[in-house]
Coordinates of C-alpha atoms in Angstrom, one line a residue:
M271 CA 86.7 -10.0 -35.4
Y272 CA 89.2 -9.6 -38.1
T273 CA 90.0 -12.7 -40.6
R274 CA 93.6 -13.6 -41.9
A275 CA 92.2 -12.5 -45.9
E276 CA 90.6 -8.7 -43.7
V277 CA 93.8 -8.2 -41.4
E278 CA 96.2 -8.4 -45.5
R279 CA 93.9 -5.9 -46.9
Q280 CA 94.3 -3.3 -44.0
I281 CA 98.3 -4.3 -44.5
K282 CA 98.0 -3.4 -48.5
T283 CA 95.3 -0.3 -48.1
K284 CA 96.7 1.7 -44.7
K285 CA 99.1 4.4 -44.7
S286 CA 99.0 4.8 -41.4
W287 CA 97.2 3.9 -38.7
T288 CA 95.3 5.0 -35.3
G289 CA 95.9 2.8 -31.8
K290 CA 91.6 2.2 -32.1
Q291 CA 92.4 0.5 -35.2
V292 CA 95.8 -0.9 -34.2
A293 CA 93.9 -2.6 -30.8
K294 CA 91.5 -4.0 -34.1
V295 CA 94.1 -6.1 -35.7
L296 CA 95.8 -7.8 -31.4
L297 CA 92.2 -8.1 -30.4
S298 CA 91.5 -9.9 -32.9
N299 CA 94.9 -12.1 -33.3
F300 CA 95.0 -12.9 -29.2
F301 CA 91.1 -13.9 -30.0
V302 CA 91.2 -16.0 -33.2
S303 CA 94.9 -17.5 -31.6
A304 CA 93.0 -18.9 -28.0
R305 CA 90.7 -20.3 -29.8
T306 CA 92.8 -22.1 -32.9
G307 CA 96.3 -21.4 -31.9
K308 CA 97.2 -19.7 -34.7
N309 CA 97.5 -16.3 -35.7
I310 CA 96.2 -13.5 -37.9
I311 CA 99.2 -10.9 -38.3
T312 CA 102.5 -12.5 -37.8
N313 CA 105.1 -10.6 -36.0
E314 CA 106.8 -8.4 -38.9
E315 CA 103.4 -7.1 -39.6
I316 CA 102.5 -6.3 -35.9
T317 CA 106.3 -3.9 -36.1
Y318 CA 105.2 -2.8 -39.2
I319 CA 101.3 -1.7 -38.2
Q320 CA 103.3 -0.9 -35.2
S321 CA 105.9 1.7 -36.3
H322 CA 103.5 3.9 -38.5
P323 CA 101.4 5.7 -36.2
R324 CA 98.7 8.3 -38.1
N325 CA 100.4 10.7 -35.9
S326 CA 102.6 11.0 -32.1
V327 CA 99.4 10.7 -30.8
E328 CA 98.1 7.9 -32.1
A329 CA 101.8 6.6 -31.4
K330 CA 101.2 7.1 -28.6
K331 CA 97.7 5.0 -28.2
I332 CA 99.3 2.6 -30.8
Y333 CA 101.9 1.3 -27.6
S334 CA 99.0 2.1 -25.0
F335 CA 97.5 -0.9 -26.8
S336 CA 100.2 -3.0 -27.5
Q337 CA 101.2 -3.9 -24.6
L338 CA 97.8 -4.8 -22.8
Y339 CA 97.1 -7.5 -25.6
I340 CA 101.0 -8.7 -24.8
S341 CA 99.9 -8.5 -21.0
L342 CA 96.3 -10.1 -21.5
M343 CA 98.0 -13.0 -23.2
D344 CA 99.7 -13.0 -20.0
V345 CA 96.2 -12.7 -17.9
Y346 CA 94.9 -15.8 -20.5
N347 CA 97.1 -18.5 -19.3
I348 CA 96.5 -17.4 -15.9
I349 CA 93.0 -17.3 -16.9
E350 CA 93.3 -21.7 -17.9
S351 CA 95.3 -22.4 -15.3
Y352 CA 92.6 -21.0 -13.0
A353 CA 90.7 -23.1 -14.4
A354 CA 92.2 -26.2 -14.4
Q355 CA 92.4 -27.0 -10.9
A356 CA 89.2 -25.5 -10.5
N357 CA 87.4 -27.6 -12.8
S358 CA 89.9 -30.3 -10.8
S359 CA 88.5 -29.5 -7.3
V360 CA 85.0 -29.6 -8.8
A361 CA 85.7 -33.0 -10.3
L362 CA 87.6 -33.7 -6.2
L363 CA 84.4 -33.0 -4.9
S364 CA 82.4 -35.1 -7.2
N365 CA 84.0 -38.2 -6.6
S366 CA 84.1 -38.3 -3.4
L367 CA 79.9 -37.8 -3.5
K368 CA 80.0 -40.7 -5.7
V369 CA 81.2 -42.5 -3.3
H370 CA 78.5 -42.3 -0.8
F371 CA 75.6 -42.1 -3.5
R372 CA 76.9 -46.0 -4.3
M373 CA 76.3 -46.2 -1.3
L374 CA 73.4 -45.0 -0.5
Q375 CA 71.6 -46.7 -4.1
F376 CA 73.2 -50.0 -2.7
R377 CA 70.7 -49.2 -0.3
E378 CA 67.7 -48.4 -2.1
H379 CA 68.8 -51.9 -4.0
Q380 CA 68.8 -53.2 -0.5
L381 CA 65.3 -51.9 0.3
S382 CA 63.4 -53.2 -3.1
T383 CA 64.8 -57.0 -1.8
P384 CA 62.4 -59.0 0.5
L385 CA 62.9 -58.1 4.4
M386 CA 64.4 -61.1 6.7
I387 CA 63.3 -61.4 9.7
T388 CA 63.0 -64.6 12.3
E389 CA 60.0 -67.1 13.3
A390 CA 59.9 -65.1 16.2
Q391 CA 59.4 -61.7 14.3
E392 CA 57.3 -63.6 11.8
K393 CA 55.5 -64.6 14.9
E394 CA 54.3 -61.2 16.3
Y395 CA 54.7 -59.3 13.3
L396 CA 51.3 -62.1 12.2
K397 CA 50.2 -61.4 15.7
N398 CA 49.7 -56.9 15.2
Y399 CA 48.3 -58.2 11.5
Q400 CA 45.3 -60.5 13.4
E401 CA 44.5 -57.5 16.1
Y402 CA 44.8 -55.4 12.7
L403 CA 42.4 -56.7 10.9
E404 CA 40.2 -57.3 13.7
G405 CA 39.9 -53.3 13.8
R406 CA 39.3 -53.4 10.2
V407 CA 36.1 -55.5 10.8
R408 CA 34.9 -53.6 13.4
R409 CA 35.5 -50.2 11.2
N410 CA 33.9 -51.9 7.9
F411 CA 30.5 -52.7 9.3
T412 CA 30.0 -49.0 11.1
K413 CA 30.2 -47.6 7.8
T414 CA 27.1 -47.0 5.2
E415 CA 26.6 -45.5 1.7
T416 CA 23.3 -43.8 0.7
W417 CA 21.4 -44.8 -2.0
L418 CA 23.2 -41.8 -4.0
S419 CA 26.3 -42.7 -3.2
F420 CA 26.4 -46.5 -4.1
L421 CA 25.0 -44.7 -6.8
M422 CA 28.3 -42.3 -8.1
K423 CA 30.3 -45.3 -7.2
R424 CA 29.0 -47.7 -9.0
D425 CA 28.1 -45.0 -12.2
T426 CA 30.5 -43.0 -12.1
N427 CA 33.0 -44.5 -15.1
F428 CA 29.6 -45.3 -17.4
I429 CA 28.5 -41.7 -16.3
E430 CA 31.5 -40.1 -17.8
N431 CA 31.6 -42.2 -20.6
I432 CA 28.1 -42.3 -22.2
D433 CA 29.0 -41.9 -25.7
L434 CA 31.0 -45.1 -25.8
I435 CA 28.6 -46.5 -24.6
P436 CA 27.9 -49.1 -27.7
K437 CA 31.9 -49.5 -28.2
F438 CA 32.0 -51.2 -23.8
S439 CA 28.6 -51.9 -23.6
D440 CA 29.1 -55.5 -22.1
I441 CA 31.1 -54.2 -20.2
Y442 CA 28.4 -51.8 -17.7
P443 CA 25.3 -53.6 -16.6
H444 CA 23.1 -50.6 -16.9
S445 CA 20.0 -51.0 -19.2
E446 CA 19.7 -49.8 -22.1
K447 CA 16.9 -46.9 -20.5
T448 CA 19.0 -46.0 -18.0
A449 CA 21.6 -44.5 -20.9
M450 CA 19.2 -43.3 -22.4
I451 CA 18.1 -40.8 -20.0
I452 CA 21.7 -40.1 -19.3
S453 CA 22.5 -38.9 -22.8
Q454 CA 18.8 -36.9 -22.7
Y455 CA 20.2 -34.9 -20.0
K456 CA 23.1 -33.5 -21.9
V457 CA 20.6 -31.6 -23.6
S458 CA 18.2 -30.9 -20.7
K459 CA 18.8 -28.2 -18.6
I460 CA 18.4 -28.3 -15.2
N461 CA 14.6 -26.2 -13.3
D462 CA 15.7 -25.3 -9.8
I463 CA 19.1 -23.3 -11.2
D464 CA 18.7 -20.8 -8.0
F465 CA 19.5 -23.7 -5.6
A466 CA 21.8 -25.4 -7.8
K467 CA 23.9 -22.7 -8.0
K468 CA 23.5 -23.0 -3.7
L469 CA 24.7 -26.6 -4.3
S470 CA 27.4 -25.8 -6.9
E471 CA 28.9 -22.7 -4.7
R472 CA 28.7 -24.2 -1.1
L473 CA 31.0 -27.2 -3.0
F474 CA 33.1 -25.2 -4.2
A475 CA 33.5 -22.0 -3.8
K476 CA 35.3 -20.7 -6.9
G477 CA 32.9 -22.1 -9.2
I478 CA 32.9 -25.3 -10.9
M479 CA 35.4 -26.7 -12.7
D480 CA 35.4 -29.4 -15.3
P481 CA 37.2 -32.3 -13.5
N482 CA 39.7 -33.7 -15.8
M483 CA 41.6 -29.7 -16.2
A484 CA 41.1 -29.6 -12.2
M485 CA 44.7 -30.8 -11.2
T486 CA 46.0 -31.6 -8.5
N487 CA 49.3 -30.1 -7.5
Y488 CA 50.9 -33.8 -7.7
Q489 CA 49.5 -34.5 -10.9
R490 CA 51.0 -31.4 -12.2
V491 CA 54.5 -32.7 -11.7
F492 CA 53.8 -36.2 -11.9
G493 CA 50.5 -36.7 -14.3
P494 CA 48.2 -38.1 -14.7
A495 CA 47.3 -35.2 -17.4
P496 CA 44.9 -33.8 -20.0
L497 CA 47.4 -33.3 -23.5
Q498 CA 45.9 -29.6 -23.7
Y499 CA 48.3 -29.3 -20.7
T500 CA 51.4 -31.4 -21.7
A501 CA 51.2 -29.5 -25.4
A502 CA 51.7 -25.8 -23.2
I503 CA 54.7 -27.5 -21.1
A504 CA 56.3 -28.4 -24.2
K505 CA 55.4 -25.2 -25.7
Q506 CA 56.2 -22.5 -22.6
Y507 CA 59.2 -24.8 -21.6
R508 CA 60.1 -25.5 -25.7
Y509 CA 60.4 -29.2 -25.2
H510 CA 60.1 -31.1 -29.0
N511 CA 59.4 -34.0 -27.9
K512 CA 55.4 -33.1 -27.0
E513 CA 55.5 -37.1 -25.6
K514 CA 58.3 -35.9 -22.5
A515 CA 57.0 -32.4 -22.0
L516 CA 55.7 -33.8 -18.8
Y517 CA 59.0 -36.0 -17.9
H518 CA 61.6 -32.7 -18.5
Y519 CA 59.1 -30.8 -17.1
G520 CA 58.3 -32.5 -13.5
Q521 CA 62.7 -32.9 -13.5
K522 CA 62.6 -29.5 -13.5
V523 CA 60.0 -29.7 -11.1
L524 CA 62.0 -31.9 -8.6
K525 CA 65.7 -30.5 -8.7
E526 CA 64.0 -27.5 -7.7
I527 CA 61.8 -29.6 -5.2
Y528 CA 65.7 -31.2 -4.1
K529 CA 66.9 -27.3 -3.7
L530 CA 64.6 -26.3 -1.5
L531 CA 64.9 -29.0 0.7
Y532 CA 68.3 -29.1 1.2
Y533 CA 68.1 -25.7 2.1
H534 CA 64.9 -25.4 4.1
Q535 CA 64.9 -29.2 5.1
K536 CA 63.8 -27.8 8.6
H537 CA 61.5 -25.4 7.8
F538 CA 59.6 -27.0 4.3
S539 CA 57.3 -29.9 4.2
F540 CA 57.1 -31.6 0.2
D541 CA 53.9 -30.6 -0.2
E542 CA 54.8 -26.6 1.0
A543 CA 58.1 -27.8 -1.6
L544 CA 56.2 -28.9 -4.4
K545 CA 53.6 -25.5 -4.2
K546 CA 56.8 -23.5 -4.2
A547 CA 58.4 -25.1 -6.9
L548 CA 55.4 -24.8 -8.9
A549 CA 55.5 -21.3 -8.0
K550 CA 58.8 -20.6 -9.7
Y551 CA 57.8 -23.1 -12.7
P552 CA 54.3 -22.0 -13.5
V553 CA 52.6 -23.4 -16.6
N554 CA 49.9 -21.0 -19.0
F555 CA 47.1 -23.3 -18.3
P556 CA 44.0 -21.6 -19.3
E557 CA 41.3 -24.3 -19.3
G558 CA 40.8 -25.9 -16.0
T559 CA 40.2 -22.5 -14.5
P560 CA 37.2 -22.1 -12.3
Q561 CA 34.1 -20.6 -13.6
P562 CA 30.7 -19.5 -12.8
M563 CA 28.0 -22.2 -13.9
P564 CA 26.2 -20.6 -16.3
N565 CA 22.4 -19.9 -15.7
D566 CA 21.5 -22.2 -19.0
I567 CA 23.6 -25.8 -17.4
T568 CA 22.7 -29.3 -18.6
K569 CA 21.8 -31.5 -16.2
Y570 CA 24.6 -34.0 -17.7
D571 CA 27.1 -30.7 -17.1
F572 CA 25.6 -30.4 -13.9
L573 CA 25.9 -34.1 -12.4
T574 CA 30.1 -34.3 -14.7
K575 CA 31.7 -31.3 -12.4
V576 CA 29.3 -30.7 -9.7
I577 CA 27.6 -34.0 -8.3
I578 CA 30.6 -35.9 -9.2
P579 CA 33.3 -33.9 -8.5
G580 CA 31.9 -33.2 -5.2
Y581 CA 30.3 -37.1 -4.4
I582 CA 34.4 -37.8 -5.5
K583 CA 35.4 -34.3 -2.9
E584 CA 35.1 -35.9 0.9
G585 CA 32.2 -34.5 3.3
L586 CA 30.0 -33.4 0.4
W587 CA 26.9 -35.9 1.6
N588 CA 27.4 -34.0 5.1
W589 CA 24.7 -31.4 4.3
Q590 CA 21.7 -33.5 3.9
T591 CA 18.6 -31.8 4.0
Q592 CA 15.5 -32.1 3.0
E593 CA 16.0 -29.5 -0.5
L594 CA 18.6 -31.7 -1.0
S595 CA 16.9 -34.4 -1.5
D596 CA 14.2 -33.0 -3.3
F597 CA 16.3 -31.5 -5.2
L598 CA 17.9 -34.8 -6.1
M599 CA 15.1 -36.1 -6.8
D600 CA 13.2 -33.7 -9.0
E601 CA 16.0 -33.1 -11.2
Y602 CA 17.5 -37.3 -11.4
G603 CA 15.4 -38.8 -10.2
E604 CA 14.2 -40.6 -13.9
Y605 CA 18.1 -41.6 -13.5
L606 CA 18.0 -42.3 -9.5
N607 CA 15.2 -45.1 -10.4
S608 CA 16.4 -46.3 -13.3
A609 CA 19.8 -47.3 -11.8
K610 CA 18.3 -48.4 -9.0
Q611 CA 16.5 -50.9 -11.2
D612 CA 20.2 -51.5 -13.2
A613 CA 21.4 -52.3 -9.5
I614 CA 18.8 -54.5 -8.3
A615 CA 19.1 -56.9 -11.3
E616 CA 22.2 -57.7 -10.9
H617 CA 22.0 -57.8 -7.4
P618 CA 18.5 -58.5 -6.3
K619 CA 18.8 -58.9 -2.3
L620 CA 19.3 -54.9 -2.8
K621 CA 15.6 -54.7 -3.1
A622 CA 14.9 -54.7 0.8
L623 CA 17.2 -52.6 1.4
F624 CA 16.2 -49.9 -1.3
D625 CA 13.0 -50.4 0.1
A626 CA 13.6 -49.3 3.2
A627 CA 15.5 -46.3 1.5
K628 CA 13.1 -44.1 0.4
K629 CA 15.4 -40.1 -0.6
P630 CA 18.8 -40.2 -2.5
L631 CA 20.6 -39.0 0.8
D632 CA 18.8 -42.1 2.8
N633 CA 21.4 -44.7 4.0
L634 CA 20.9 -47.7 1.8
G635 CA 23.3 -49.6 4.4
N636 CA 26.4 -51.0 6.3
W637 CA 29.0 -52.4 4.2
G638 CA 27.9 -56.1 6.0
M639 CA 24.8 -55.4 4.5
L640 CA 26.2 -55.0 0.7
Y641 CA 28.8 -57.6 1.2
N642 CA 25.8 -60.1 2.2
S643 CA 23.6 -58.8 -0.9
G644 CA 26.1 -60.4 -3.0
I645 CA 28.6 -56.9 -4.2
E646 CA 32.2 -57.9 -2.9
E647 CA 34.3 -55.3 -2.6
Y648 CA 32.3 -54.3 0.4
N649 CA 33.5 -57.0 2.3
P650 CA 34.1 -56.1 5.9
K651 CA 36.8 -58.4 5.6
P652 CA 40.0 -57.6 4.1
S653 CA 41.5 -60.7 2.2
E654 CA 45.0 -61.3 3.8
N655 CA 46.3 -61.2 -0.1
S656 CA 44.9 -58.4 -0.2
Y657 CA 46.7 -55.0 -2.2
E658 CA 45.9 -52.7 0.6
Y659 CA 45.1 -55.0 3.0
G660 CA 47.5 -57.5 3.3
K661 CA 49.6 -58.0 6.4
W662 CA 52.4 -55.6 5.6
R663 CA 49.7 -54.0 8.0
G664 CA 51.2 -55.8 10.8
F665 CA 54.8 -54.7 10.3
P666 CA 56.3 -51.6 11.7
N667 CA 55.8 -48.5 10.2
D668 CA 59.0 -48.1 8.8
V669 CA 59.6 -51.8 7.3
K670 CA 55.5 -51.2 6.3
S671 CA 55.9 -50.4 2.8
R672 CA 58.9 -52.2 2.2
V673 CA 57.2 -55.5 3.4
R674 CA 53.9 -54.8 0.7
D675 CA 55.5 -53.8 -2.3
Y676 CA 58.6 -57.0 -2.0
G677 CA 56.8 -58.9 0.7
Y678 CA 59.3 -60.9 3.8
S679 CA 61.3 -63.8 4.2
V680 CA 62.1 -66.5 6.9
Y681 CA 65.3 -66.7 8.3
H682 CA 65.2 -70.2 10.9
D683 CA 69.1 -69.1 11.5
A684 CA 68.7 -66.5 14.5
G685 CA 72.2 -66.1 14.8
A686 CA 72.9 -65.4 10.7
I687 CA 69.9 -63.0 10.4
N688 CA 70.8 -60.6 13.1
N689 CA 74.6 -60.4 12.0
F690 CA 72.9 -60.0 8.1
K691 CA 70.4 -57.3 9.6
I692 CA 73.5 -55.5 11.6
F693 CA 74.8 -54.7 7.7
A694 CA 71.8 -55.0 5.5
E695 CA 68.5 -53.6 7.7
S696 CA 69.7 -50.9 9.1
N697 CA 70.8 -47.9 7.5
D698 CA 74.3 -47.0 10.1
P699 CA 76.0 -48.6 6.9
V700 CA 75.2 -44.5 4.4
L701 CA 75.4 -42.8 8.2
N702 CA 79.5 -45.2 8.3
D703 CA 79.9 -44.5 4.9
L704 CA 79.0 -41.0 5.3
A705 CA 80.3 -40.6 8.6
Q706 CA 84.2 -39.9 6.2
V707 CA 83.4 -36.8 5.4
K708 CA 84.4 -36.0 9.3
T709 CA 87.8 -36.7 9.2
N710 CA 90.9 -34.4 9.4
K711 CA 92.0 -35.5 5.8
A712 CA 89.1 -34.9 3.9
K713 CA 88.2 -31.3 5.3
R714 CA 92.1 -30.9 4.4
H715 CA 90.6 -32.0 1.0
R716 CA 87.4 -29.7 0.8
K717 CA 88.7 -27.0 2.1
Q718 CA 91.4 -26.6 -0.2
A719 CA 88.9 -27.7 -3.0
Y720 CA 85.8 -25.2 -2.2
D721 CA 88.9 -22.3 -1.6
Q722 CA 90.4 -23.3 -5.4
I723 CA 87.5 -22.9 -6.4
R724 CA 86.0 -19.8 -5.3
Q725 CA 89.7 -18.1 -6.0
Y726 CA 88.4 -18.9 -9.4
L727 CA 85.5 -17.1 -10.1
I728 CA 87.5 -14.4 -8.5
I729 CA 89.7 -14.4 -11.4
Y730 CA 86.9 -15.2 -13.7
Q731 CA 85.0 -12.6 -12.8
A732 CA 88.3 -10.2 -12.8
Y733 CA 88.7 -10.9 -16.3
V734 CA 85.3 -10.5 -16.8
A735 CA 85.8 -7.4 -16.1
L736 CA 88.7 -6.4 -17.7
I737 CA 86.8 -6.6 -20.6
R738 CA 84.1 -4.5 -20.2
G739 CA 87.8 -2.3 -19.2
I740 CA 89.0 -2.9 -22.8
K741 CA 85.8 -3.0 -24.2
A742 CA 85.2 0.7 -23.2
W743 CA 88.9 2.1 -23.6
T744 CA 89.9 0.5 -27.0
G745 CA 86.3 1.1 -28.8
F746 CA 86.0 -1.9 -30.2
K747 CA 83.2 -3.3 -29.5
D748 CA 83.1 -6.8 -30.8
A749 CA 85.8 -7.3 -27.5
D750 CA 83.0 -8.9 -25.3
Q751 CA 83.6 -11.9 -27.7
L752 CA 87.6 -12.4 -25.6
V753 CA 85.4 -13.4 -22.6
H754 CA 84.1 -16.5 -24.1
I755 CA 87.8 -17.9 -25.7
S756 CA 88.2 -20.2 -22.5
N757 CA 88.2 -23.5 -23.1
G758 CA 87.4 -23.8 -19.0
Y759 CA 84.4 -22.0 -17.9
P760 CA 81.9 -23.5 -20.7
T761 CA 83.8 -26.9 -18.0
F762 CA 83.1 -25.8 -15.1
L763 CA 79.8 -24.7 -15.8
R764 CA 78.7 -28.4 -16.8
E765 CA 80.6 -30.1 -14.1
T766 CA 79.4 -27.6 -11.6
R767 CA 75.9 -28.2 -12.9
E768 CA 76.5 -31.9 -12.7
Y769 CA 77.8 -31.6 -8.8
N770 CA 74.5 -29.8 -7.6
D771 CA 72.3 -31.8 -9.1
L772 CA 74.1 -34.5 -6.9
I773 CA 73.8 -33.2 -3.7
Y774 CA 70.4 -32.9 -4.5
S775 CA 69.8 -36.9 -5.4
E776 CA 71.4 -37.8 -3.0
F777 CA 69.8 -35.5 -0.2
A778 CA 66.3 -37.1 -1.5
G779 CA 67.5 -40.6 -2.0
L780 CA 68.4 -40.0 2.3
R781 CA 64.7 -38.2 2.5
D782 CA 63.6 -41.7 1.2
V783 CA 65.5 -44.2 2.5
M784 CA 65.9 -43.1 5.8
K785 CA 62.0 -41.7 5.6
G786 CA 61.3 -43.9 8.5
D787 CA 64.0 -43.1 10.8
V788 CA 63.3 -39.0 11.6
K789 CA 66.9 -39.2 13.4
K790 CA 69.4 -41.1 11.5
R791 CA 67.3 -38.6 8.6
Q792 CA 68.6 -35.8 10.2
K793 CA 72.0 -37.0 10.6
A794 CA 72.7 -38.2 7.1
I795 CA 71.3 -34.6 6.0
E796 CA 74.1 -32.4 8.3
L797 CA 76.5 -34.8 7.4
L798 CA 76.2 -34.4 3.5
D799 CA 75.7 -30.4 4.4
V800 CA 79.2 -30.0 3.8
Y801 CA 79.3 -30.2 0.2
I802 CA 78.2 -27.6 -0.7
P803 CA 76.6 -26.6 -3.4
L804 CA 78.3 -24.6 -6.2
D805 CA 76.7 -20.8 -7.2
P806 CA 78.8 -19.7 -11.1
E807 CA 76.5 -16.9 -10.8
E808 CA 76.9 -15.4 -7.3
K809 CA 79.4 -12.6 -7.4
I810 CA 81.7 -11.7 -5.1
I811 CA 84.3 -8.8 -6.7
P812 CA 83.2 -5.6 -6.5
H813 CA 81.9 -4.2 -9.2
S814 CA 84.0 -1.8 -11.2
T815 CA 82.2 0.9 -13.9
N816 CA 83.5 1.3 -16.9
K817 CA 84.8 4.4 -16.8
A818 CA 87.1 3.1 -13.2
L819 CA 88.4 0.5 -15.7
T820 CA 89.2 2.6 -18.7
E821 CA 91.1 4.8 -16.3
F822 CA 92.8 2.4 -14.6
L823 CA 93.8 0.8 -18.1
E824 CA 94.6 3.7 -19.8
E825 CA 97.0 5.1 -15.7
T826 CA 98.5 1.5 -16.0
F827 CA 99.8 0.8 -19.4
Q828 CA 101.4 4.2 -20.0
P829 CA 105.3 4.4 -20.9
G830 CA 108.1 3.7 -17.8
N831 CA 104.7 2.4 -15.6
P832 CA 105.5 -1.3 -13.9
R833 CA 103.4 -3.3 -14.7
N834 CA 102.4 -7.6 -15.1
A835 CA 98.9 -9.8 -15.4
S836 CA 98.7 -10.7 -12.0
M837 CA 98.3 -6.8 -11.1
I838 CA 96.3 -5.8 -13.9
I839 CA 93.5 -9.0 -12.8
N840 CA 93.7 -8.4 -9.0
S841 CA 93.3 -4.5 -8.3
V842 CA 90.0 -5.8 -10.5
A843 CA 89.5 -8.1 -8.8
N844 CA 90.0 -5.3 -5.7
G845 CA 87.3 -3.5 -6.6
L846 CA 88.4 -0.3 -8.8
K847 CA 86.3 2.9 -7.8
A848 CA 82.8 3.0 -8.3
G849 CA 82.2 7.1 -9.6
G850 CA 81.3 7.6 -12.6
D851 CA 79.3 5.7 -16.3
D852 CA 78.7 1.9 -16.0

């Protein structure tokens, strides 16, 4: 685009003008005037250059381009007017949504407070809890541990942090002998490599992997994740703050999850949406990829990358064969026997159980036997104050998590609590609030808002196409910049993005608040569905080629042809012939 100084220089040096030169000056003036409110050429100077054409052919072009300049200013005013209406409509929709969102937040706040119940309800729920405890105890007494699974549960943290043992020796009940054996395993190779491969392939069909790198889909979004992974996110998605890279990436993925769930709530579970969202926003992270087990793998690597992950993996030790038991004793007998002695030294009553278990895969005992040997974590009867097995287990399913996290209060006035429950202890307030979207007045206002937004998109897309045609017709390459003079469109994009985010956030909130009542949740989602996400990138107007646009402009601005801004922009919006080049 020309500056004022460049226009002055042009006027001083040029004795005559071509149509293209005049177009550059006029369109530059239009661009600067729309952006700053100031002109780079006076009306007198415009009259001067219009009256000095190079020849009669250029005189016709100058006339056409001058008429285009006048019409373009009118088109711009139309665009700004439609933009103001569209932005006002998005604001109206957003404000309406915010009313519902505040009610949802109030409901979420209610759910983060103790549950209020009557004395009769407490009596019923505590009875349920006692029945649960009795069943839990019966089930726990049937649970057993093998010699190996007992040591894996007891020693995994010790083994994986063996290099730090001198620093934390006071927190691990293990002898120096056991620590030395594990350390020696770092340089000792597996002897029976054939069986080791057979076991590895059974447990991990795709090959062994570092358990710190083999993240679940949940970890990839919510963490915890290794530093290499967050560094890869920061680099790939250009997050300058590496410490918050996982958080920002997680928000991006969550937004996609909510979007998928919003559009396909009948087809996707959260896990399925999570998988699809991660496919859309993958992380190029080479670490953690399954690798074939090397022939020279050390006993320590096999222990930490196959046996321990395999123990954690459900169902590993269902494969209790003599061959596996022999392999474990041959390769890890020193550790197994030494760790057994460490456990007996800490809990002497375990000796009788270990004496009965001759092989690593033999049963050491059930939970009751282990608890009676002095190991508190195997207590078959959970404590009432336990987070995992507390009183909340006796409450109805739809309030269990609330009672577990926030507790409950007993009201002695049954009438008062029942009145309160109508307001605060049900999802009806959210449904009643959302139901307002079905009133005729709300429907009318909403339809008008969506119509105005769509009309703006039509007009704006027509304007963008018109600028493309002007560039082709005038030969002025910088004409592309005229697309960006409107302040209304960036505002529209920002407001639209915030509006869509609000829809997805409210939808996610509804799923969470009403997860205990599928019917109410579905009803709430159906009501929320009246708010349609906006897609500024949706192609609404028919495509017109550059050739068609050029021919339309050239014909429109012939001397004597009637024209006005509305006619021009509507013609482009309705689509011109599509023949010729793009």
